[in-house]
Amino acid sequence: MELSAETSDRPRRRGREERQRAAPAAATRPQPRRPFLPTEAVSADQLEAIHAASLQVLEEIGIDVLHGEAKAILKAEGAHVDPSSDRVRFDRGLVESKIGLAPRSFTLHARNPARNVVLGGDYLAFGSVASAPNAADREGGRRPGNRRDYQNFLRLGQSLDAIHLWGGYPVEPADIHASVRHLDALQDMLTLSDKPIHAYSLGRERNLDAIEMARIARGIDQDTLEREPSLFTIINSSSPLRLDTPMMEGIIQMARRNQVTVLTPFTLAGAMAPVTLAGAVAQQNAEALAGLVLAQSVRPGSPFAYGGFTSNVDMKTGAPAFGTPEQMKAALVGGQLARRYGVPYRSSNTCAANTIDVQAAYESVFSLWGAVMGGVNLLMHGAGWMEGGLHASFEKMVIDADLLDMIANFLMPFRVDDDELALEAMREVGPGGHFFGCAHTQARYRTAFFAPMISDWRNYETWQEAGSPTGYDRANQLYKARLAAYEEPPMDPAIREELAAFVARRKEEGGAPTDF
Amino acid sequence: MELSAETSDRPRRRGREERQRAAPAAATRPQPRRPFLPTEAVSADQLEAIHAASLQVLEEIGIDVLHGEAKAILKAEGAHVDPSSDRVRFDRGLVESKIGLAPRSFTLHARNPARNVVLGGDYLAFGSVASAPNAADREGGRRPGNRRDYQNFLRLGQSLDAIHLWGGYPVEPADIHASVRHLDALQDMLTLSDKPIHAYSLGRERNLDAIEMARIARGIDQDTLEREPSLFTIINSSSPLRLDTPMMEGIIQMARRNQVTVLTPFTLAGAMAPVTLAGAVAQQNAEALAGLVLAQSVRPGSPFAYGGFTSNVDMKTGAPAFGTPEQMKAALVGGQLARRYGVPYRSSNTCAANTIDVQAAYESVFSLWGAVMGGVNLLMHGAGWMEGGLHASFEKMVIDADLLDMIANFLMPFRVDDDELALEAMREVGPGGHFFGCAHTQARYRTAFFAPMISDWRNYETWQEAGSPTGYDRANQLYKARLAAYEEPPMDPAIREELAAFVARRKEEGGAPTDF
């Protein structure tokens, strides 16, 4: 089978190789890697206690699985499926038997191979904001998501190297009819950008369309697609302890074709999860393990990532809170759990701020702190997320891209060798001198330090003469300049045509059902 | 001697105990402790290479020591003092012989014992912004430091529990004549606040006056003062590789009386230190070790902390940059070095922003990230620092206090026990339910989560109806409300009188020389 695919697809594959050579591979920077150990917020014993509590939840309380085929698959694996309800209980032996099957690390392929990312190990991949119902910038204010803003976010994100992949639609293009939205939106994503993509699990047809479009965009055959994961889906459980129809369908369709499933329970402590953090994380873990069991039952070894999204609500109002100390702690423990299960770890860059102010910045960096020190591999909502995910901001996207670039720089190994220790420079300069002019500095100063996009390091007087711009002002200017300078990444005309033809045909067929 | 002190001072000591009982000890919260291992950015071998490079610098290049007595002390210890210059070279044996003499951890005493802080181990103590030449708030703009603003910063900082100690004058009260400024300023600090204090090393008289005022404020005798460190001084080397007169004098006077010396080289990579980080840190380390040798030569076992302040300059303009990836990395390695030498570690909360914007927030949190994960014990400039230290901001002080509170909460141990794992609550709520109303939540919701001062978690519409306030707006309101509600901490009238009399006498004597 493998061999026949190799043979039959030779012409197409050669075409792909030619395109690869034409691709702007040199434009991208190496993917960041974590050079130090992640931070362990709980001891090995405590971690086992959380694991054990999750197993007890799965065994004694169980999970409501709102999907017939999923229940049948789980039943065949030995899960206890209540015939009179949707409740499924998992023996610990069943859960343990699925741990270790998923790969520790894998490559998520983009249509431009220079944009491929590794998910797992010590690698970090940064995703754009995703799934915001509203868009905002300073001039236009906050408005419902639409295709024009959606496309502009794609263009902006494509132009920012700090953003490695799309974690979904940066903003919902809600002016496209729901039956065909996924077709137009994915066509936009695959043509305006050449970075790895995400597909929403909103019914079988949408998953299958997305898989096919990813295959067409990469110019590969079905077998290659199954060998090379080319898109991912975020599966959110309906916490507490419920996995709903489209999400189960998404796991089944994606895992069956060896595409990437990221299971992220939506466990806001105090609302959809216990008010105590250990309880919220234990519930997160139970839900994630239930998804792991299903994915690995559908296809052992299919790529799977463990998502942690535990934060808390404001107990006075019930409003979700982000970038909190609780979220940071849960992010550390979530990473420990993902590593215990040997799968990549997903976390997020989040904030609850309504505008581009100090809160937006400090909540984001706190959430990044928890994620990065927790050992994140896939950072969702890395750039552009505002207001607890209710709006995507153009200015925030460039600010966050700068934060992500700073983190990538922070994660570059601390080099210690004779050149870096610079004893000769110290000898040359001597006590009381300065290093501006010495040869060691002159040879390195252009690239020695991180150069920010947003930070303004001018002195107060110069800054004041320039009109006292804030970071918000600079981000506003920068995002517009980036959009103005945007260039669409190259795409083989035959592929572009095939993609358009697929979209046209699926639209003619009526798109996908809207009663998912 | 110890015994006679005990006897002769009994009446005074009893008085002190009575005052202690009257003090509002319950008002303060436990000092934060780091519950996880600090992050190691370099391997043990790399750390030794940095250590070895520093020893080589001290041995081969040497340090310019601009102070006769310091040179004499070092010469007596075996250092090579060049008779025709200020150059002092340290054999590695001399340096190694002083490592391990200073305490790993000690208590810095406040006049209110409930405000004492531990410096060292896994404890963190947060200091206020210090030494800014300008003050700023939104209404008053940026203006030269003056006593009115200075006093208001003391009042504001006193009211914020997140700030544990004074790292110096929050803003320079430049309208007080330099000869008596330290007297008025320390009197203000010791009366408007009851938190631990810092004294500038700007000549012998100022050090001795500060030590005496700290003693008076605590109502203790000289022997107790020598047993109980009651103030600290920051010693900045004049990088590269130079220790100037008042700084050497400060080490001698403070160490001699067993008060705390914090040696912080001012090593901005690319300007006063090599453009390469390992070199900048090696130079920082050489300068810090030179200070350690002097302090431990003056008095073996005197409390000493290792300060890391390595950041970089903007190579385009030479402007100092803060909260950079380079600063974060240097902060991690600085912590490793401090732990190697077994002394507390000082780092900082810094930013280069000119106004309260996203940059001010993200640079601060990045610097906090480096400091906290680097194992900081003494965090300088914890609240209020702006513009690379050129102005102290009232709004930033409350914003930073909120950041520090978040960090303190983040550092609270992640508890894992039956109560926290909440299995019964999950059982009660079950799949598809919610946790708002369950007993487990009801018993805990009031104190379950961190409650911020600045963050606005209202939904967009409510926030908009409230006038779309930013974090800057909220901080502006909050700082004014705090100042309006400020109450001076209690002080024994006899002590207040003694302090005033001392200040009056020293002023009559002409204060301190201004040609330091």
Short mmCIF file of C-alpha atoms in Angstrom, two decimals, chain A residues 97-384:
data_model
loop_
_atom_site.label_atom_id
_atom_site.label_comp_id
_atom_site.label_asym_id
_atom_site.label_seq_id
_atom_site.Cartn_x
_atom_site.Cartn_y
_atom_site.Cartn_z
CA SER A 97 -3.51 0.72 28.88
CA LYS A 98 -3.91 3.77 26.60
CA ILE A 99 -1.23 5.88 28.25
CA GLY A 100 2.03 5.67 26.36
CA LEU A 101 0.50 4.87 22.97
CA ALA A 102 0.43 8.45 21.66
CA PRO A 103 3.73 9.85 20.37
CA ARG A 104 5.79 12.04 22.70
CA SER A 105 6.55 14.36 19.86
CA PHE A 106 5.53 14.75 16.23
CA THR A 107 5.68 17.21 13.37
CA LEU A 108 2.65 19.25 12.40
CA HIS A 109 3.04 19.92 8.69
CA ALA A 110 2.28 23.17 6.93
CA ARG A 111 1.75 23.69 3.22
CA ASN A 112 5.11 25.45 3.30
CA PRO A 113 7.47 22.88 4.83
CA ALA A 114 9.64 25.68 6.21
CA ARG A 115 6.67 26.38 8.49
CA ASN A 116 6.41 22.86 9.89
CA VAL A 117 6.49 22.78 13.67
CA VAL A 118 7.43 20.09 16.13
CA LEU A 119 4.89 19.55 18.91
CA GLY A 120 6.42 17.89 21.96
CA GLY A 121 9.73 17.46 23.73
CA ASP A 122 11.35 20.75 24.55
CA TYR A 123 9.89 22.52 21.50
CA LEU A 124 7.47 25.41 21.72
CA ALA A 125 5.01 26.37 18.98
CA PHE A 126 3.04 29.59 19.25
CA GLY A 127 -0.49 29.86 17.87
CA SER A 128 -2.53 32.92 17.03
CA VAL A 129 -5.60 34.00 18.98
CA ALA A 130 -8.51 31.82 17.94
CA SER A 131 -12.29 31.75 18.00
CA ALA A 132 -12.99 35.29 19.15
CA PRO A 133 -16.56 36.34 18.30
CA ASN A 134 -15.51 39.99 18.00
CA ALA A 135 -12.65 41.92 16.44
CA ALA A 136 -11.22 45.23 17.59
CA ASP A 137 -8.76 47.90 16.72
CA ARG A 138 -8.50 51.46 17.97
CA GLU A 139 -10.15 53.18 15.02
CA GLY A 140 -12.88 50.63 14.36
CA GLY A 141 -13.68 49.77 17.96
CA ARG A 142 -15.11 46.41 18.89
CA ARG A 143 -17.38 44.83 16.29
CA PRO A 144 -18.80 41.40 15.52
CA GLY A 145 -16.48 39.08 13.66
CA ASN A 146 -16.58 39.31 9.87
CA ARG A 147 -14.62 37.98 6.95
CA ARG A 148 -12.78 41.21 6.23
CA ASP A 149 -11.32 41.33 9.74
CA TYR A 150 -10.75 37.59 9.62
CA GLN A 151 -8.69 37.93 6.46
CA ASN A 152 -6.76 40.86 7.88
CA PHE A 153 -5.87 38.86 10.98
CA LEU A 154 -4.63 36.10 8.68
CA ARG A 155 -2.51 38.60 6.78
CA LEU A 156 -1.16 40.18 9.96
CA GLY A 157 -0.43 36.82 11.58
CA GLN A 158 1.23 35.54 8.43
CA SER A 159 3.57 38.55 8.53
CA LEU A 160 4.62 37.94 12.15
CA ASP A 161 7.26 35.21 12.44
CA ALA A 162 6.56 34.86 16.16
CA ILE A 163 3.24 33.23 15.26
CA HIS A 164 3.94 29.69 14.13
CA LEU A 165 0.48 28.37 13.44
CA TRP A 166 -3.25 29.03 13.41
CA GLY A 167 -5.14 27.73 16.41
CA GLY A 168 -8.49 28.35 14.72
CA TYR A 169 -10.08 31.40 13.16
CA PRO A 170 -8.53 34.46 14.82
CA VAL A 171 -12.00 35.96 14.71
CA GLU A 172 -15.19 34.25 13.64
CA PRO A 173 -16.14 35.29 10.09
CA ALA A 174 -19.76 35.36 11.18
CA ASP A 175 -20.99 37.03 8.00
CA ILE A 176 -20.36 33.81 6.10
CA HIS A 177 -23.26 31.37 6.34
CA ALA A 178 -22.54 28.62 8.85
CA SER A 179 -23.07 25.85 6.28
CA VAL A 180 -20.13 27.02 4.15
CA ARG A 181 -18.13 29.12 6.61
CA HIS A 182 -15.52 26.43 7.16
CA LEU A 183 -14.94 26.19 3.40
CA ASP A 184 -14.38 29.90 2.83
CA ALA A 185 -12.50 30.36 6.08
CA LEU A 186 -10.11 27.46 5.48
CA GLN A 187 -9.60 28.52 1.88
CA ASP A 188 -8.63 31.98 3.18
CA MET A 189 -6.34 30.48 5.80
CA LEU A 190 -4.63 28.18 3.32
CA THR A 191 -4.11 30.85 0.68
CA LEU A 192 -3.41 34.01 2.70
CA SER A 193 -1.02 32.09 4.95
CA ASP A 194 1.33 29.13 4.63
CA LYS A 195 1.43 28.21 8.33
CA PRO A 196 -0.04 25.05 9.92
CA ILE A 197 -3.80 25.06 10.38
CA HIS A 198 -6.49 24.04 12.84
CA ALA A 199 -9.95 22.76 12.01
CA TYR A 200 -12.97 23.06 14.27
CA SER A 201 -14.75 19.92 15.27
CA LEU A 202 -18.30 20.97 14.43
CA GLY A 203 -19.65 17.88 12.78
CA ARG A 204 -18.17 15.11 10.67
CA GLU A 205 -18.50 16.92 7.31
CA ARG A 206 -16.46 19.87 8.50
CA ASN A 207 -13.69 17.65 9.84
CA LEU A 208 -13.56 15.71 6.59
CA ASP A 209 -13.62 18.86 4.45
CA ALA A 210 -10.79 20.36 6.49
CA ILE A 211 -8.69 17.23 6.22
CA GLU A 212 -9.20 17.17 2.47
CA MET A 213 -8.38 20.87 2.10
CA ALA A 214 -5.19 20.45 4.14
CA ARG A 215 -4.23 17.54 1.87
CA ILE A 216 -4.91 19.54 -1.30
CA ALA A 217 -3.01 22.57 0.00
CA ARG A 218 0.04 20.43 0.71
CA GLY A 219 -0.22 18.67 -2.64
CA ILE A 220 0.06 15.22 -1.07
CA ASP A 221 -1.82 11.97 -1.31
CA GLN A 222 -3.95 10.33 1.36
CA ASP A 223 -1.20 8.01 2.54
CA THR A 224 1.24 10.84 2.99
CA LEU A 225 -1.41 12.75 4.86
CA GLU A 226 -1.84 9.82 7.24
CA ARG A 227 1.89 9.64 7.79
CA GLU A 228 2.29 13.39 8.19
CA PRO A 229 -0.20 15.12 10.49
CA SER A 230 -1.27 18.23 8.60
CA LEU A 231 -3.90 19.86 10.78
CA PHE A 232 -5.09 19.76 14.36
CA THR A 233 -8.33 20.20 16.22
CA ILE A 234 -9.01 21.49 19.69
CA ILE A 235 -11.49 19.30 21.54
CA ASN A 236 -13.06 21.13 24.49
CA SER A 237 -14.93 19.00 26.94
CA SER A 238 -18.20 20.43 28.22
CA SER A 239 -16.98 20.54 31.77
CA PRO A 240 -17.82 19.12 34.14
CA LEU A 241 -17.32 15.60 32.88
CA ARG A 242 -19.15 15.74 29.58
CA LEU A 243 -17.95 15.15 26.04
CA ASP A 244 -20.45 16.30 23.46
CA THR A 245 -21.40 15.09 20.00
CA PRO A 246 -19.29 17.21 17.63
CA MET A 247 -16.26 16.92 19.89
CA MET A 248 -16.44 13.10 19.97
CA GLU A 249 -16.97 13.12 16.23
CA GLY A 250 -13.89 15.30 15.88
CA ILE A 251 -11.72 12.90 17.85
CA ILE A 252 -12.97 9.97 15.79
CA GLN A 253 -12.48 11.61 12.38
CA MET A 254 -9.14 13.20 13.18
CA ALA A 255 -7.60 10.28 15.05
CA ARG A 256 -8.79 7.82 12.38
CA ARG A 257 -6.69 9.72 9.80
CA ASN A 258 -3.76 10.22 12.19
CA GLN A 259 -4.39 13.94 12.49
CA VAL A 260 -3.80 15.84 15.72
CA THR A 261 -6.29 15.97 18.58
CA VAL A 262 -5.72 18.44 21.43
CA LEU A 263 -8.03 17.71 24.32
CA THR A 264 -8.60 20.81 26.43
CA PRO A 265 -11.11 20.65 29.27
CA PHE A 266 -12.73 24.00 29.99
CA THR A 267 -12.31 23.82 33.74
CA LEU A 268 -12.80 27.24 35.30
CA ALA A 269 -12.43 26.62 39.02
CA GLY A 270 -15.53 27.63 40.96
CA ALA A 271 -17.87 27.29 37.96
CA MET A 272 -17.33 24.23 35.77
CA ALA A 273 -14.82 22.68 38.14
CA PRO A 274 -14.22 22.58 41.90
CA VAL A 275 -13.30 25.84 43.60
CA THR A 276 -10.08 24.24 44.84
CA LEU A 277 -7.23 24.07 42.35
CA ALA A 278 -6.23 20.46 42.95
CA GLY A 279 -9.83 19.46 42.33
CA ALA A 280 -10.10 21.56 39.18
CA VAL A 281 -6.88 20.05 37.85
CA ALA A 282 -7.98 16.52 38.80
CA GLN A 283 -11.19 17.08 36.86
CA GLN A 284 -9.26 18.56 33.92
CA ASN A 285 -7.11 15.46 34.02
CA ALA A 286 -10.05 13.06 34.11
CA GLU A 287 -11.61 14.74 31.09
CA ALA A 288 -8.33 14.85 29.19
CA LEU A 289 -7.68 11.17 29.93
CA ALA A 290 -11.17 10.25 28.69
CA GLY A 291 -10.32 11.97 25.40
CA LEU A 292 -6.95 10.25 25.31
CA VAL A 293 -8.63 6.87 25.76
CA LEU A 294 -11.03 7.52 22.90
CA ALA A 295 -8.34 8.85 20.54
CA GLN A 296 -6.00 5.96 21.26
CA SER A 297 -8.86 3.48 20.94
CA VAL A 298 -9.77 4.87 17.52
CA ARG A 299 -6.17 4.71 16.36
CA PRO A 300 -3.38 3.70 18.71
CA GLY A 301 -0.44 6.01 18.23
CA SER A 302 -2.44 8.88 16.76
CA PRO A 303 -1.00 12.27 17.70
CA PHE A 304 -2.61 13.71 20.80
CA ALA A 305 -1.83 16.68 23.04
CA TYR A 306 -2.91 17.36 26.60
CA GLY A 307 -4.54 20.75 27.02
CA GLY A 308 -4.64 22.63 30.31
CA PHE A 309 -6.96 25.62 30.49
CA THR A 310 -7.74 25.66 34.20
CA SER A 311 -8.20 29.17 35.48
CA ASN A 312 -10.77 30.55 37.89
CA VAL A 313 -13.82 32.76 37.95
CA ASP A 314 -14.31 35.95 39.90
CA MET A 315 -16.43 34.56 42.72
CA LYS A 316 -18.17 37.91 43.18
CA THR A 317 -19.55 38.01 39.64
CA GLY A 318 -18.89 34.61 38.08
CA ALA A 319 -16.84 36.30 35.38
CA PRO A 320 -13.93 34.24 34.06
CA ALA A 321 -10.52 35.48 35.16
CA PHE A 322 -7.28 34.97 33.23
CA GLY A 323 -3.60 35.47 33.84
CA THR A 324 -4.29 34.85 37.52
CA PRO A 325 -1.96 33.21 40.04
CA GLU A 326 -4.35 30.27 40.02
CA GLN A 327 -4.02 29.88 36.26
CA MET A 328 -0.23 30.02 36.55
CA LYS A 329 -0.16 27.30 39.18
CA ALA A 330 -2.58 25.10 37.27
CA ALA A 331 -0.44 25.60 34.15
CA LEU A 332 2.63 24.26 35.97
CA VAL A 333 0.79 21.20 37.25
CA GLY A 334 -0.89 20.61 33.87
CA GLY A 335 2.56 20.41 32.31
CA GLN A 336 3.67 17.88 34.91
CA LEU A 337 0.64 15.74 34.08
CA ALA A 338 1.21 15.94 30.32
CA ARG A 339 4.81 14.86 30.79
CA ARG A 340 3.68 12.04 33.07
CA TYR A 341 1.54 10.78 30.17
CA GLY A 342 4.26 11.42 27.62
CA VAL A 343 2.27 13.70 25.34
CA PRO A 344 2.77 17.31 24.21
CA TYR A 345 1.33 20.00 26.46
CA ARG A 346 -0.99 22.78 25.35
CA SER A 347 -1.44 25.99 27.37
CA SER A 348 -2.48 29.56 26.50
CA ASN A 349 -1.69 33.27 26.50
CA THR A 350 -4.75 34.85 28.04
CA CYS A 351 -6.09 37.98 29.69
CA ALA A 352 -9.45 39.34 30.78
CA ALA A 353 -8.71 42.98 29.89
CA ASN A 354 -11.24 44.92 27.85
CA THR A 355 -8.69 47.33 26.41
CA ILE A 356 -4.98 47.56 25.59
CA ASP A 357 -3.74 48.61 29.03
CA VAL A 358 -1.41 47.44 31.77
CA GLN A 359 -3.86 44.69 32.70
CA ALA A 360 -3.83 43.26 29.17
CA ALA A 361 -0.04 43.16 29.31
CA TYR A 362 0.53 41.82 32.82
CA GLU A 363 -2.18 39.18 32.66
CA SER A 364 -0.76 37.98 29.34
CA VAL A 365 2.80 37.78 30.63
CA PHE A 366 1.66 36.01 33.80
CA SER A 367 -0.17 33.42 31.71
CA LEU A 368 2.91 33.07 29.50
CA TRP A 369 5.04 32.64 32.62
CA GLY A 370 2.87 29.74 33.79
CA ALA A 371 2.75 28.21 30.32
CA VAL A 372 6.46 28.48 29.48
CA MET A 373 7.76 27.42 32.89
CA GLY A 374 5.12 24.66 32.84
CA GLY A 375 6.73 23.26 29.73
CA VAL A 376 4.17 24.27 27.11
CA ASN A 377 4.63 22.75 23.67
CA LEU A 378 1.60 24.24 21.93
CA LEU A 379 0.75 27.75 23.05
CA MET A 380 -2.79 28.60 21.99
CA HIS A 381 -4.06 32.19 21.74
CA GLY A 382 -0.46 33.29 21.67
CA ALA A 383 -1.13 36.60 19.94
CA GLY A 384 -4.20 38.82 19.86
#
